[in-house]
Coordinates of C-alpha atoms in Angstrom, one line a residue:
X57 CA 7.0 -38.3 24.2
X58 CA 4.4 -35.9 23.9
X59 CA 1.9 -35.5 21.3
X60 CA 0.2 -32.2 20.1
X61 CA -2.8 -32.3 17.4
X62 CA -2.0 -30.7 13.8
X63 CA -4.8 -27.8 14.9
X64 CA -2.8 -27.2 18.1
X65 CA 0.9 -27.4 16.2
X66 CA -0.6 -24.8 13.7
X67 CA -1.6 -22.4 16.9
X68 CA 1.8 -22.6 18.2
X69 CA 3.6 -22.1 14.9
X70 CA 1.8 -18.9 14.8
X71 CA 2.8 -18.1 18.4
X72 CA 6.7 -18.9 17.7
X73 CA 6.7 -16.6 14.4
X74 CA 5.1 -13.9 16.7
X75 CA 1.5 -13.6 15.0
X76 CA -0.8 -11.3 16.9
X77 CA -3.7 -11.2 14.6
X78 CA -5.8 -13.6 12.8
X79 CA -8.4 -12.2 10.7
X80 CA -11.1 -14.5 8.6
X81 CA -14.4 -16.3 8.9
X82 CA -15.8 -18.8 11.0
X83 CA -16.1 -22.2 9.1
X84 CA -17.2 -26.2 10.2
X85 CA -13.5 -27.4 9.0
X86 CA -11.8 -24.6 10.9
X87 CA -13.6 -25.8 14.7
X88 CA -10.5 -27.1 15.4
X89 CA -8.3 -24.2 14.9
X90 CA -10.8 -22.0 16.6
X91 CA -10.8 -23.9 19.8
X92 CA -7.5 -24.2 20.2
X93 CA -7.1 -19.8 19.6
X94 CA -10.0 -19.4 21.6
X95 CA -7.6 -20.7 24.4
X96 CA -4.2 -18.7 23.1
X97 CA -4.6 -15.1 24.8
X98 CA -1.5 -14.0 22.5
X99 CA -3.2 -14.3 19.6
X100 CA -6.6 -12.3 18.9
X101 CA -8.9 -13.9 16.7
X102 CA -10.6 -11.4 14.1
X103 CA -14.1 -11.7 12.8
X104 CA -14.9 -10.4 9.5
X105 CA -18.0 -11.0 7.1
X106 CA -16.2 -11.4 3.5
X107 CA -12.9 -12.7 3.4
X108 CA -11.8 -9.8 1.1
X109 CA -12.4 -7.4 4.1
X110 CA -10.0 -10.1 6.4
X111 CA -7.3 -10.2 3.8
X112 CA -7.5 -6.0 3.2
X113 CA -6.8 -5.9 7.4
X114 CA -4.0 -8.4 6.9
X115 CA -2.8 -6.2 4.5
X116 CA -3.0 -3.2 6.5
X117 CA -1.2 -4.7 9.7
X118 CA 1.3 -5.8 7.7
X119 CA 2.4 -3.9 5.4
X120 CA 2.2 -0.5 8.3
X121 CA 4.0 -2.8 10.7
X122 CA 6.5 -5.4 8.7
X123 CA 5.4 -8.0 10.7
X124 CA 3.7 -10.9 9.4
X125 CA -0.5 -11.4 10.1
X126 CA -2.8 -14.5 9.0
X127 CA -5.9 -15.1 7.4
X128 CA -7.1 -18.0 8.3
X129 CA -9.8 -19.1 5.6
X130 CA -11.8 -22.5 4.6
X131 CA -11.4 -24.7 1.4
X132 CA -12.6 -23.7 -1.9
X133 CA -14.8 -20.4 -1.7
X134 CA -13.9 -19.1 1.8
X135 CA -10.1 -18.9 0.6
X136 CA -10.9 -18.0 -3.5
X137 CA -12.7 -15.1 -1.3
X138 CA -9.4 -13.6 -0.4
X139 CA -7.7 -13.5 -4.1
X140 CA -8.7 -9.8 -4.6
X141 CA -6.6 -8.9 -1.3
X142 CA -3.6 -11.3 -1.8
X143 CA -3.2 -9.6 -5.2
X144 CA -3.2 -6.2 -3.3
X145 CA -1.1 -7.6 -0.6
X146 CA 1.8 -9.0 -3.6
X147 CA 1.6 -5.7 -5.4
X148 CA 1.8 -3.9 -2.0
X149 CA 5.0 -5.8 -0.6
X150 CA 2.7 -7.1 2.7
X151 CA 3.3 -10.3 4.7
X152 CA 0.2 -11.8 4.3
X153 CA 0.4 -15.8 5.1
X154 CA -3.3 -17.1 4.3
X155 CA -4.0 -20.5 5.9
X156 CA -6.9 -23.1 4.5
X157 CA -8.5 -26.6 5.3
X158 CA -8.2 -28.4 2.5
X159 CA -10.3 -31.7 1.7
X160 CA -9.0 -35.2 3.2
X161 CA -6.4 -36.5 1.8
X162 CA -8.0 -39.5 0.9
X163 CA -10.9 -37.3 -0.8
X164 CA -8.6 -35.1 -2.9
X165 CA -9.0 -35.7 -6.8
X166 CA -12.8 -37.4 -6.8
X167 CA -14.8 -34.4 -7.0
X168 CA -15.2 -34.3 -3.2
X169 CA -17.6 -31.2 -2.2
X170 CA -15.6 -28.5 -2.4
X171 CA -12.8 -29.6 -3.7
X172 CA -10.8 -27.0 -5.6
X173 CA -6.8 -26.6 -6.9
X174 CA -6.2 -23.3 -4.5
X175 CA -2.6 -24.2 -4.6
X176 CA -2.4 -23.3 -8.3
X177 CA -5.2 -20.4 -7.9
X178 CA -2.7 -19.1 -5.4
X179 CA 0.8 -19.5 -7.3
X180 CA 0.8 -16.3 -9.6
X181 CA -0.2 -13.8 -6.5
X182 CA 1.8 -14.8 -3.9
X183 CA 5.8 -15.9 -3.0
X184 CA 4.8 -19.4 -1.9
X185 CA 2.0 -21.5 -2.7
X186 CA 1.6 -24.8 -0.9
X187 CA -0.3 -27.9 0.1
X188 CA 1.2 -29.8 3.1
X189 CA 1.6 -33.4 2.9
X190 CA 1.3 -34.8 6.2
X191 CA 0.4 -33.3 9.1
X192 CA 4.3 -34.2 10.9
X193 CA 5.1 -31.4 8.2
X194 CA 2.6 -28.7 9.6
X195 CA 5.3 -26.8 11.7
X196 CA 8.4 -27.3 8.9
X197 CA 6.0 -25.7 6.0
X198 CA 4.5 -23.3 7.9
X199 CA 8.2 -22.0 9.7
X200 CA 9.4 -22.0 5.9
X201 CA 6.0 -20.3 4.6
X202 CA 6.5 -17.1 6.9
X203 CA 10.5 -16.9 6.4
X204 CA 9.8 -16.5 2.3
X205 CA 6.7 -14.0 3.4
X206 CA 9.1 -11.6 5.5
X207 CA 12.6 -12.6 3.3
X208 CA 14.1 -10.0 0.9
X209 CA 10.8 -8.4 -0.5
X210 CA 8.0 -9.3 1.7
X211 CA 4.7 -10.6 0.4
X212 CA 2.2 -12.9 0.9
X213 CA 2.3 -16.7 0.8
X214 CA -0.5 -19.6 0.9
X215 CA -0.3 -22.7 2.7
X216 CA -3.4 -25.2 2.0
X217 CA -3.7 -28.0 5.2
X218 CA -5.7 -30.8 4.5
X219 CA -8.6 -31.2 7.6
X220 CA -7.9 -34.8 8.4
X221 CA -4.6 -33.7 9.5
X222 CA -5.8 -31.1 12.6
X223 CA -7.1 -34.1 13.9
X224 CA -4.5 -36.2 13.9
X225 CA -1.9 -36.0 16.7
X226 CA 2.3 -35.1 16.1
X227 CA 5.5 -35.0 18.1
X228 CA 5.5 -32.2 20.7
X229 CA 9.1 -31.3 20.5
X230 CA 9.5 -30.5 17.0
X231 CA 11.5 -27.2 17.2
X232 CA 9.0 -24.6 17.1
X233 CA 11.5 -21.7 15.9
X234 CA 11.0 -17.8 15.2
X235 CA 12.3 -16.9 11.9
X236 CA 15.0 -15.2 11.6
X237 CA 15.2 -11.2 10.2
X238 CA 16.6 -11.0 6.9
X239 CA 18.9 -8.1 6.8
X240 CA 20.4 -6.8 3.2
X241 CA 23.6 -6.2 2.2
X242 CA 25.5 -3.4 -0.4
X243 CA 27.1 -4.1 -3.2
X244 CA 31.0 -4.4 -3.4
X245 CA 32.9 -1.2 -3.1
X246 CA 34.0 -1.8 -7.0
X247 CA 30.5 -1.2 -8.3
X248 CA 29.8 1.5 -5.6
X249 CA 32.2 2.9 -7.3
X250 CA 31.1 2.5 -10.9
X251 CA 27.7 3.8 -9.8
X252 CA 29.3 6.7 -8.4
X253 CA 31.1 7.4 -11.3
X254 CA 28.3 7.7 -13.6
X255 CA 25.7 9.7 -11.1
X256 CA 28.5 12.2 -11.5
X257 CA 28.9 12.0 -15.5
X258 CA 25.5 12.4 -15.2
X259 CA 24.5 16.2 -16.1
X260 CA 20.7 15.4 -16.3
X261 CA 19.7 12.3 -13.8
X262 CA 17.0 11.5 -11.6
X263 CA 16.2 8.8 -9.3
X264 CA 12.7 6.9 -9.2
X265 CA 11.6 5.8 -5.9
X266 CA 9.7 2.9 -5.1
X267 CA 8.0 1.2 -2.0
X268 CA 11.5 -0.6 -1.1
X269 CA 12.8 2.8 0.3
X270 CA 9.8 2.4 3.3
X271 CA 10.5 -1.3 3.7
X272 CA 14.3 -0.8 4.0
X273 CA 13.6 2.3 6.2
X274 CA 16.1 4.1 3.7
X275 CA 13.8 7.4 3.4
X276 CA 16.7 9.7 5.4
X277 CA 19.6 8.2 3.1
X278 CA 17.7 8.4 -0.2
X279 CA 16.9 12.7 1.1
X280 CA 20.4 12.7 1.3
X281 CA 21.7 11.2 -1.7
X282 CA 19.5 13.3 -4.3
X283 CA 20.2 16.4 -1.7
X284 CA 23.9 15.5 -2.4
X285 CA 23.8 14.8 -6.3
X286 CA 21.4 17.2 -6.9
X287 CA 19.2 15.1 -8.4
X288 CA 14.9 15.2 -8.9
X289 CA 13.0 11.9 -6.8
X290 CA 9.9 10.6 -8.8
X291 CA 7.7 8.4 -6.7
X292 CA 6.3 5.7 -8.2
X293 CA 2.7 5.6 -8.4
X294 CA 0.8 6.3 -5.0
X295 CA 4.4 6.4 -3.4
X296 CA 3.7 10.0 -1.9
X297 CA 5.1 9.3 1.5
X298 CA 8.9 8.4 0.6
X299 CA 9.8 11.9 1.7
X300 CA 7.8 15.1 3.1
X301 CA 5.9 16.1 -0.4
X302 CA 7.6 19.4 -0.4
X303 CA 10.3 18.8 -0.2
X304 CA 11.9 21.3 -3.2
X305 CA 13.5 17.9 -4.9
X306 CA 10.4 15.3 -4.9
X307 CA 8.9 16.2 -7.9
X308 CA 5.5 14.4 -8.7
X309 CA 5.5 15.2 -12.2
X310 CA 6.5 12.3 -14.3
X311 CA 7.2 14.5 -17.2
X312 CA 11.0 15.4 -15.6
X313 CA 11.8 11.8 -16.7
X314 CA 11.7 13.1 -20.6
X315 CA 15.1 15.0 -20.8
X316 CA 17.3 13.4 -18.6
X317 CA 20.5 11.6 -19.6
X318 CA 20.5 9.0 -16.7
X319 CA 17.8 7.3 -14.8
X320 CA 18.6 5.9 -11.0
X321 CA 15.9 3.6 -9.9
X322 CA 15.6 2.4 -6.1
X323 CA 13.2 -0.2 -4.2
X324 CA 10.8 -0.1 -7.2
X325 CA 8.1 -2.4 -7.6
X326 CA 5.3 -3.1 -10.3
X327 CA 6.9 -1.8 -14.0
X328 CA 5.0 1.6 -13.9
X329 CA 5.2 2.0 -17.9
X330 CA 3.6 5.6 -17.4
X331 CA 6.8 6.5 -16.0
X332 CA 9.0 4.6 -18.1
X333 CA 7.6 5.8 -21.4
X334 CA 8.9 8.9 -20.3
X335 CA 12.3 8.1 -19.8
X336 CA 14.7 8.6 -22.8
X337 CA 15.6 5.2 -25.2
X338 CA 19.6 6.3 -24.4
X339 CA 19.0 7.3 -21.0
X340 CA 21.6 5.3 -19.0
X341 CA 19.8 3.4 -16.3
X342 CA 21.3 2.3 -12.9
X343 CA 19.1 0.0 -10.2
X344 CA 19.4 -0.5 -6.9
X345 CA 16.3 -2.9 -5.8
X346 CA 15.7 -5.3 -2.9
X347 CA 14.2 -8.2 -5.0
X348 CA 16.1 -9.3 -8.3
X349 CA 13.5 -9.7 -10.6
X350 CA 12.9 -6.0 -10.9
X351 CA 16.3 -5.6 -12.7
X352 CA 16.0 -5.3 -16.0
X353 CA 12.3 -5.7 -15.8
X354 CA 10.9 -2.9 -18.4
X355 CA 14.9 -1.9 -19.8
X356 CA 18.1 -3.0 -19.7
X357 CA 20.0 -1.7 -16.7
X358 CA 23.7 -0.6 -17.6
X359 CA 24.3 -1.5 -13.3
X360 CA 22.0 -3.3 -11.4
X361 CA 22.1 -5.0 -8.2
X362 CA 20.1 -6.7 -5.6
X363 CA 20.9 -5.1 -2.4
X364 CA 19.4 -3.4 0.5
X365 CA 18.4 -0.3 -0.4
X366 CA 19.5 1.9 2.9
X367 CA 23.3 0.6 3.3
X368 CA 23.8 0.6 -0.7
X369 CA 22.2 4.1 -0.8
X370 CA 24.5 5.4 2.4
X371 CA 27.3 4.2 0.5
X372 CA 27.2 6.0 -2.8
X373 CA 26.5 9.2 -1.1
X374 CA 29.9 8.6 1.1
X375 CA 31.6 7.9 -2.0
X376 CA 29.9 10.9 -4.1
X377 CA 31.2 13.2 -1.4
X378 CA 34.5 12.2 -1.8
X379 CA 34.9 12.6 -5.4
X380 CA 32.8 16.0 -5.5
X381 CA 35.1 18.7 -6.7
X382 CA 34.9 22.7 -6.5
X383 CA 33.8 22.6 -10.4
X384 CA 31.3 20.1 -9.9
X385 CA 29.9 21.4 -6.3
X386 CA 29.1 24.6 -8.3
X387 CA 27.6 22.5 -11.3
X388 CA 25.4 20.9 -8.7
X389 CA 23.8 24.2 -7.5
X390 CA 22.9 25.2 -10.4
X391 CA 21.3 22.5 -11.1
X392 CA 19.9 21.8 -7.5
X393 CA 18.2 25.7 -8.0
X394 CA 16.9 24.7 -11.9
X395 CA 15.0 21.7 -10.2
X396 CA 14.1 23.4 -6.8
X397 CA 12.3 26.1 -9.5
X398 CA 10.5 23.9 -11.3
X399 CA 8.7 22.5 -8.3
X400 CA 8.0 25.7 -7.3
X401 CA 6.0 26.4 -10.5
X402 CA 4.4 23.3 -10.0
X403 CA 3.2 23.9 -6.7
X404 CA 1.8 27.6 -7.8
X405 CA -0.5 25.3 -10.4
X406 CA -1.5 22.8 -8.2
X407 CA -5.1 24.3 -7.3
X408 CA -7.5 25.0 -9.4
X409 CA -8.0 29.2 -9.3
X410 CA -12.0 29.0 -8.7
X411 CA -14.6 27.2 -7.7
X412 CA -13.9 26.3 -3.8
X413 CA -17.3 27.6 -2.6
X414 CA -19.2 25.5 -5.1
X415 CA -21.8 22.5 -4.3
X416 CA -21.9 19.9 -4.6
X417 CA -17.8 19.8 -3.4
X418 CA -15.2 19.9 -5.7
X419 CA -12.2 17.5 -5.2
X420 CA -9.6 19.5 -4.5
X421 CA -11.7 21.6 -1.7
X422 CA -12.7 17.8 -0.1
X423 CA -8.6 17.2 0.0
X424 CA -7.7 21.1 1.3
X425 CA -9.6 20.8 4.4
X426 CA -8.7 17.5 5.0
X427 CA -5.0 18.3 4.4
X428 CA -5.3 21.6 7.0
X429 CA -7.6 19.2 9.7
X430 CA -5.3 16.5 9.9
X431 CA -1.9 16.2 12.0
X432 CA 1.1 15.4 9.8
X433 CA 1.4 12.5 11.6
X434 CA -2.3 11.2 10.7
X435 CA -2.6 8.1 8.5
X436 CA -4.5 8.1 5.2
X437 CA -5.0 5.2 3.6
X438 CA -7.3 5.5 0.2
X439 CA -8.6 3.5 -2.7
X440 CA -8.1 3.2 -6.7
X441 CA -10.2 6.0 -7.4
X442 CA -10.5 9.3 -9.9
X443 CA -10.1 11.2 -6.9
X444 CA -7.3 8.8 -4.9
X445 CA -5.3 8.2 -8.3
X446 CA -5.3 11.7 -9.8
X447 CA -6.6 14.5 -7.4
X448 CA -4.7 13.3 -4.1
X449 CA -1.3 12.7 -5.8
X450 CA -1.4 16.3 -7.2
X451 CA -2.8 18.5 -3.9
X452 CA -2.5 16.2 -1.2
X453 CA 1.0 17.0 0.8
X454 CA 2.5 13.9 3.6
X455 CA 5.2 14.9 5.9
X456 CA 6.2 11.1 7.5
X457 CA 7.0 7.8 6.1
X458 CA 4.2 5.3 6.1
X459 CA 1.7 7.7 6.7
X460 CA 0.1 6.7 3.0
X461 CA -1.7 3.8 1.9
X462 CA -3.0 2.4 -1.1
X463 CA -4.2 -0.2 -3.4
X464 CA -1.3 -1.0 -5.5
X465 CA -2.9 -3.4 -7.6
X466 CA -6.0 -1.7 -8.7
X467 CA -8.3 -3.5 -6.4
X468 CA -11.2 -1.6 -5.3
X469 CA -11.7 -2.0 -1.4
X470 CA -8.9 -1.5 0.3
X471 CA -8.7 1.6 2.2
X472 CA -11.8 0.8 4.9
X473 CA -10.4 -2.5 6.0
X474 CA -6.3 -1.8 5.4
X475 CA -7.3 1.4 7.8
X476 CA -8.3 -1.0 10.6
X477 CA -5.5 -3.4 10.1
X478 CA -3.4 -0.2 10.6
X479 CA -5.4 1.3 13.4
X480 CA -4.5 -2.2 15.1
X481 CA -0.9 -1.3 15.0
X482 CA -1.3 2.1 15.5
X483 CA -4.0 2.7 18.0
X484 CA -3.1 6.5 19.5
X485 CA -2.6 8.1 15.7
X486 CA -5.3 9.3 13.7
X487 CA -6.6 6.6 10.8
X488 CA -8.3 7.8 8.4
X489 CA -10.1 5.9 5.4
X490 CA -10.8 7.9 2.0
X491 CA -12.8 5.5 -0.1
X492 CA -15.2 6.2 -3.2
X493 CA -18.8 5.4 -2.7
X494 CA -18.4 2.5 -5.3
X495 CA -15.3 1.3 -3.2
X496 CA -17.1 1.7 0.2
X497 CA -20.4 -0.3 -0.7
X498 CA -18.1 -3.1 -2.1
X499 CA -16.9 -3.7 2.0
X500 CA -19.1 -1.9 3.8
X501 CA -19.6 -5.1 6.1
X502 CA -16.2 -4.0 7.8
X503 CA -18.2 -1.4 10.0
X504 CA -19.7 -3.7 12.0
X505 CA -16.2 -5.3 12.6
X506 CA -14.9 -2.2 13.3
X507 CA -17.4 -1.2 16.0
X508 CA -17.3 -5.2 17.3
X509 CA -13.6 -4.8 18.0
X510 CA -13.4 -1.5 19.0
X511 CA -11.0 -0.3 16.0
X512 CA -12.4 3.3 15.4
X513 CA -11.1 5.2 12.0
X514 CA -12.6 8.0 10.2
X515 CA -13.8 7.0 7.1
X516 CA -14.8 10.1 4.5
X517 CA -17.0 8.7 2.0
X518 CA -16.1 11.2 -1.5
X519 CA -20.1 10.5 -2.7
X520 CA -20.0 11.2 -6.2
X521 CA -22.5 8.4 -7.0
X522 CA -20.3 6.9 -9.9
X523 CA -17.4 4.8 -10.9
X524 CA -16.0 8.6 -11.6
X525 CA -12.4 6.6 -12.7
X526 CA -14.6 5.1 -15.5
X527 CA -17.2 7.7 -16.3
X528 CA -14.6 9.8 -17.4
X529 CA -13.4 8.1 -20.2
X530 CA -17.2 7.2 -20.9
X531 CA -19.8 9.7 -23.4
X532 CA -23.3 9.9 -22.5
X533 CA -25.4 8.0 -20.8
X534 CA -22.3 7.0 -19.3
X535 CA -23.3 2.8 -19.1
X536 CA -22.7 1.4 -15.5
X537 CA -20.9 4.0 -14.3
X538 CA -23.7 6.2 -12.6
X539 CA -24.3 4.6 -9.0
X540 CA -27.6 4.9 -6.9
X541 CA -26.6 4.9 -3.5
X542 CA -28.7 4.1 -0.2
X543 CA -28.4 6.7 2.6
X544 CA -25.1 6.4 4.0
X545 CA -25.5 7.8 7.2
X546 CA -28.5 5.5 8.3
X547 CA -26.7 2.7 6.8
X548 CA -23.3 3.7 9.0
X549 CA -26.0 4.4 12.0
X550 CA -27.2 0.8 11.8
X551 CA -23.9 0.3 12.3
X552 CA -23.4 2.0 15.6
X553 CA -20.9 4.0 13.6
X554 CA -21.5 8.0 13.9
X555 CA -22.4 9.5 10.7
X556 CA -22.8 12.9 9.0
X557 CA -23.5 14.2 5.7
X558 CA -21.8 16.8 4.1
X559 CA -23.3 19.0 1.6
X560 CA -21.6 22.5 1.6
X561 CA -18.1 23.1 1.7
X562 CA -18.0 25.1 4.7
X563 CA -19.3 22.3 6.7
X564 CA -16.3 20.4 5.7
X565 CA -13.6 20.9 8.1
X566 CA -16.1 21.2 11.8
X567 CA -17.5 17.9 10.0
X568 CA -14.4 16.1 10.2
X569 CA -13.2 17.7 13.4
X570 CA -15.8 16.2 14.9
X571 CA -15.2 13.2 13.4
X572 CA -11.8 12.9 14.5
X573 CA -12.6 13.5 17.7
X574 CA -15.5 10.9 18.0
X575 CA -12.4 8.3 16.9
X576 CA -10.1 9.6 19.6
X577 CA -13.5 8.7 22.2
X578 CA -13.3 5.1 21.2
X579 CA -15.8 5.5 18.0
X580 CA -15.7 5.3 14.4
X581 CA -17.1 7.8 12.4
X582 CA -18.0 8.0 8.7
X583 CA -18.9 11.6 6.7
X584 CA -20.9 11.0 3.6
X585 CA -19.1 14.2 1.5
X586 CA -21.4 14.9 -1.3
X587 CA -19.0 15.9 -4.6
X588 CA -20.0 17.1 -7.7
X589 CA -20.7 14.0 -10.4
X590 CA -19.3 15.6 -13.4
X591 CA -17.3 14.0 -15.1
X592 CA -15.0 17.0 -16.1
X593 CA -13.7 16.9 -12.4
X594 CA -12.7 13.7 -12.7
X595 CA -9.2 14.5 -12.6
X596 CA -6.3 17.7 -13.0
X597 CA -6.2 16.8 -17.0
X598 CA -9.9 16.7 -17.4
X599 CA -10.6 20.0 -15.4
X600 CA -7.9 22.3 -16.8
X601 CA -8.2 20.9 -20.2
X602 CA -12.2 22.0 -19.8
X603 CA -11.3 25.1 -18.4
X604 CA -8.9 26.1 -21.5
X605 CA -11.3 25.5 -23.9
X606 CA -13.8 27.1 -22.5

């Protein structure tokens, strides 16, 4: 019988689950591996210079595309490098399966160089955290790695392989099988029904909407259920592209949540206590969510059930049809125009009144002509910032499902590198990064793998020079949050990237126009957008509140 090396068996695991992408950094255990890709046209191997910036692009691929990507990292430091993305990739719902050479077996547990626990580094952040034992186990782990990665909610998984074993040679014709595609299911007609019952005893409910409506591809069905019940959709935090923004019943003001009666919570993720605090203590609370341990999670759920998110979601909008009366259909629009006016007086204070001709740029002026430049279908992916977490989510409108990205776990770095990983995917659409200048020197090094691989993005540098999310909260002198930059555009231009810097607002939208169109010529390009430093812009609530007492 035929006999296959462990590197080889690992190459053609990847094959069989259908990886196209390995991202990560060159290193003496890895040789192996690397020969054996270096031979495998399917797969393309990825060069990166921090293993952060591989794990962000993982992340981007992934979580744009639902397929699965690798990063492929060595023992100890190489793979402790990736931690900050694998905790963006598990908050983020993204397929990430992150490979690494451990020691020798025979090494392991006598201080050998480099010898490090990653299995229990990795635990906490991921679905699956394992060392295999033998190399005849490579293709068993690894098949049962990526089915836990992609099964139910998808996230990311480690598998630690101990270098001896790429050596060492295994059976051939151990079945090298894809996995198979998890599909959900709804609950039993009884509860549909129960569910159904109290939506409509309901006078006052609303639904909070989480990342599981993209990964269940239930964005039409949940349009229709709150279109049907009448009822307001709260995104959960950075969730802005579950529906088209304006639509009259997505409402991105959490503060709805404080006087309604019953709360209907679908594909939600992290416990976003911000919203929750706003809910009523005898609000009745319903969940529908793809992964059980969000049940129950922050309060106890009078129904909750594990299902998939579009059929369950389908199914109480059937039932709600039939059980709608001519009593209740008028109750509904009423209460379908109450909620359509309040986001209309929310979008009439959106902007700020003044100040759009003002340099340096405000934040909201940055975000308008970026908003009127860009197609609708244009992806945006963009970091834990003041102006990402606060400004964006208030004045920045998306029009298509998984056309917005961001760092779900509070890592700074993600938007540069997730926008080539999506960019990868997506190579005809528009990318476009918008990263902080703290964020962007933290990963700069992915320009050069950018321009390397030919993966050209727009990135817009917001060049405050501060940690604005911090300075805010901060008094005078404002310790560690004021940043001294280096010249972005000859740094980009190093790069082979092309750069501009943008000082007055009218420059804004021919800046990024051209821009756009050096990325649609095969090039990235980065603007350095000079914005005003003060820390009273940092957000809506700082800004109006100055403005008031003024």
């Amino acid at each position: 019988m035929n006999k296959i090396s462990g590197a080889r068996a690992i190459v053609e695991c990847l094959k069989s689950e259908g990886v196209k992408y390995v991202f990560g950094i060159a290193g003496a255990y890895l040789v192996p591996i690397l020969e054996v890709l270096a031979e495998t046209p399917e797969i393309q191997y990825i060069s990166v210079r921090h293993e952060q910036v591989a794990t962000h692009m993982a992340d981007g691929y992934s979580r744009h595309t639902g397929k699965p990507s690798v990063v492929l990292a060595t023992r100890a430091s190489g793979a402790s490098n990736t931690v900050l993305g694998i905790v963006t990739a598990y908050s983020s719902d993204s397929p990430v399966v992150v490979i690494a050479d451990l020691p020798p077996v025979q090494s392991m547990g006598r201080g050998e160089y480099q010898d490090f626990d990653l299995v229990a580094l990795f635990k906490p952040i991921t679905k699956f955290s394992y060392q295999v034992e033998c190399a005849s186990k490579i293709p068993y782990i690894l098949h049962k790695a990526f089915t836990i990665a992609l099964h139910g909610r998808p996230g990311p998984v480690f598998v630690g392989i101990p270098s001896n074993f790429f050596s060492e040679e295994i059976e051939s014709s151990l079945p090298f099988k894809r996995h198979g595609t998890w599909m959900g299911s709804q609950p039993p007609q009884r509860i549909i029904e129960e569910i159904v019952d109290m939506l409509l005893e309901s006078e006052n409910p609303a639904i909070l909407a989480g990342n599981g409506v993209n990964l269940s591809g239930a964005n039409e069905e949940l349009r229709m259920l709150a279109e049907t019940l009448a009822a307001p959709i709260v995104p959960e935090y950075c969730q802005l592209d579950l529906l088209p923004t304006t639509h009259p019943l997505f409402i991105q003001d959490r503060e709805i949540l404080s006087d309604i009666d019953l709360l209907f919570t679908v594909g939600t993720n992290l416990p976003d206590f911000y919203m929750w605090s706003e809910v009523p203590k005898d609000a009745r609370i319903v969940q529908v969510e793809l992964d059980d341990a969000q049940v129950c999670k922050v309060r106890p759920a009078d129904i909750g059930v594990t299902a998939d998110p579009k059929a369950t979601l389908n199914a109480i909008k059937h039932n709600l049809i039939k059980k709608i009366d001519e009593e209740t259909r008028i109750k509904l629009k009423k209460r379908y125009k109450r909620i359509k006016d309040l986001k209309e007086r929310f979008l009439s204070e959106r902007w700020p009144k003044g100040e759009w001709e003002a340099s340096p740029i405000r934040p909201w002026r940055l975000l308008r002509d970026l908003r009127e430049t860009l197609s609708p279908n244009a992806i945006l992916t963009h970091d834990s910032g003041a102006l990402s977490t606060h400004w964006l989510s208030r004045c920045f409108d998306f029009y298509t499902p998984k056309t917005c990205y961001c760092c779900l776990g509070g890592v700074m770095g993600f938007a540069l590198p997730g926008a080539l990983g999506i960019k990868l995917a997506e190579p005809d659409r528009d990318v476009v990064a918008l990263v902080g200048d703290g964020s962007f020197m933290m990963v700069n090094s992915a320009l050069t793998t950018s321009v390397q691989y030919d993966i050209p993005v727009l990135i817009i540098v917001n060049d405050n020079s501060s940690y604005m999310q911090i300075k805010w909260r901060q008094k005078p002198p404002y310790l560690g949050s004021n940043l001294l930059n280096p010249d972005l555009v000859k740094l980009a231009e190093s790069f082979g990237v092309y750069a501009e810097r943008v000082e007055s607002p009218s420059d804004l939208k021919p800046a990024i126009k051209r821009g756009l169109n050096e990325t649609r010529n095969g090039r990235t390009a980065l603007l350095d957008v000079v914005t005003v430093s003060d820390p009273k812009y940092a957000t809506p609530e700082t800004y109006f509140k100055t403005c008031s007492s003024s």
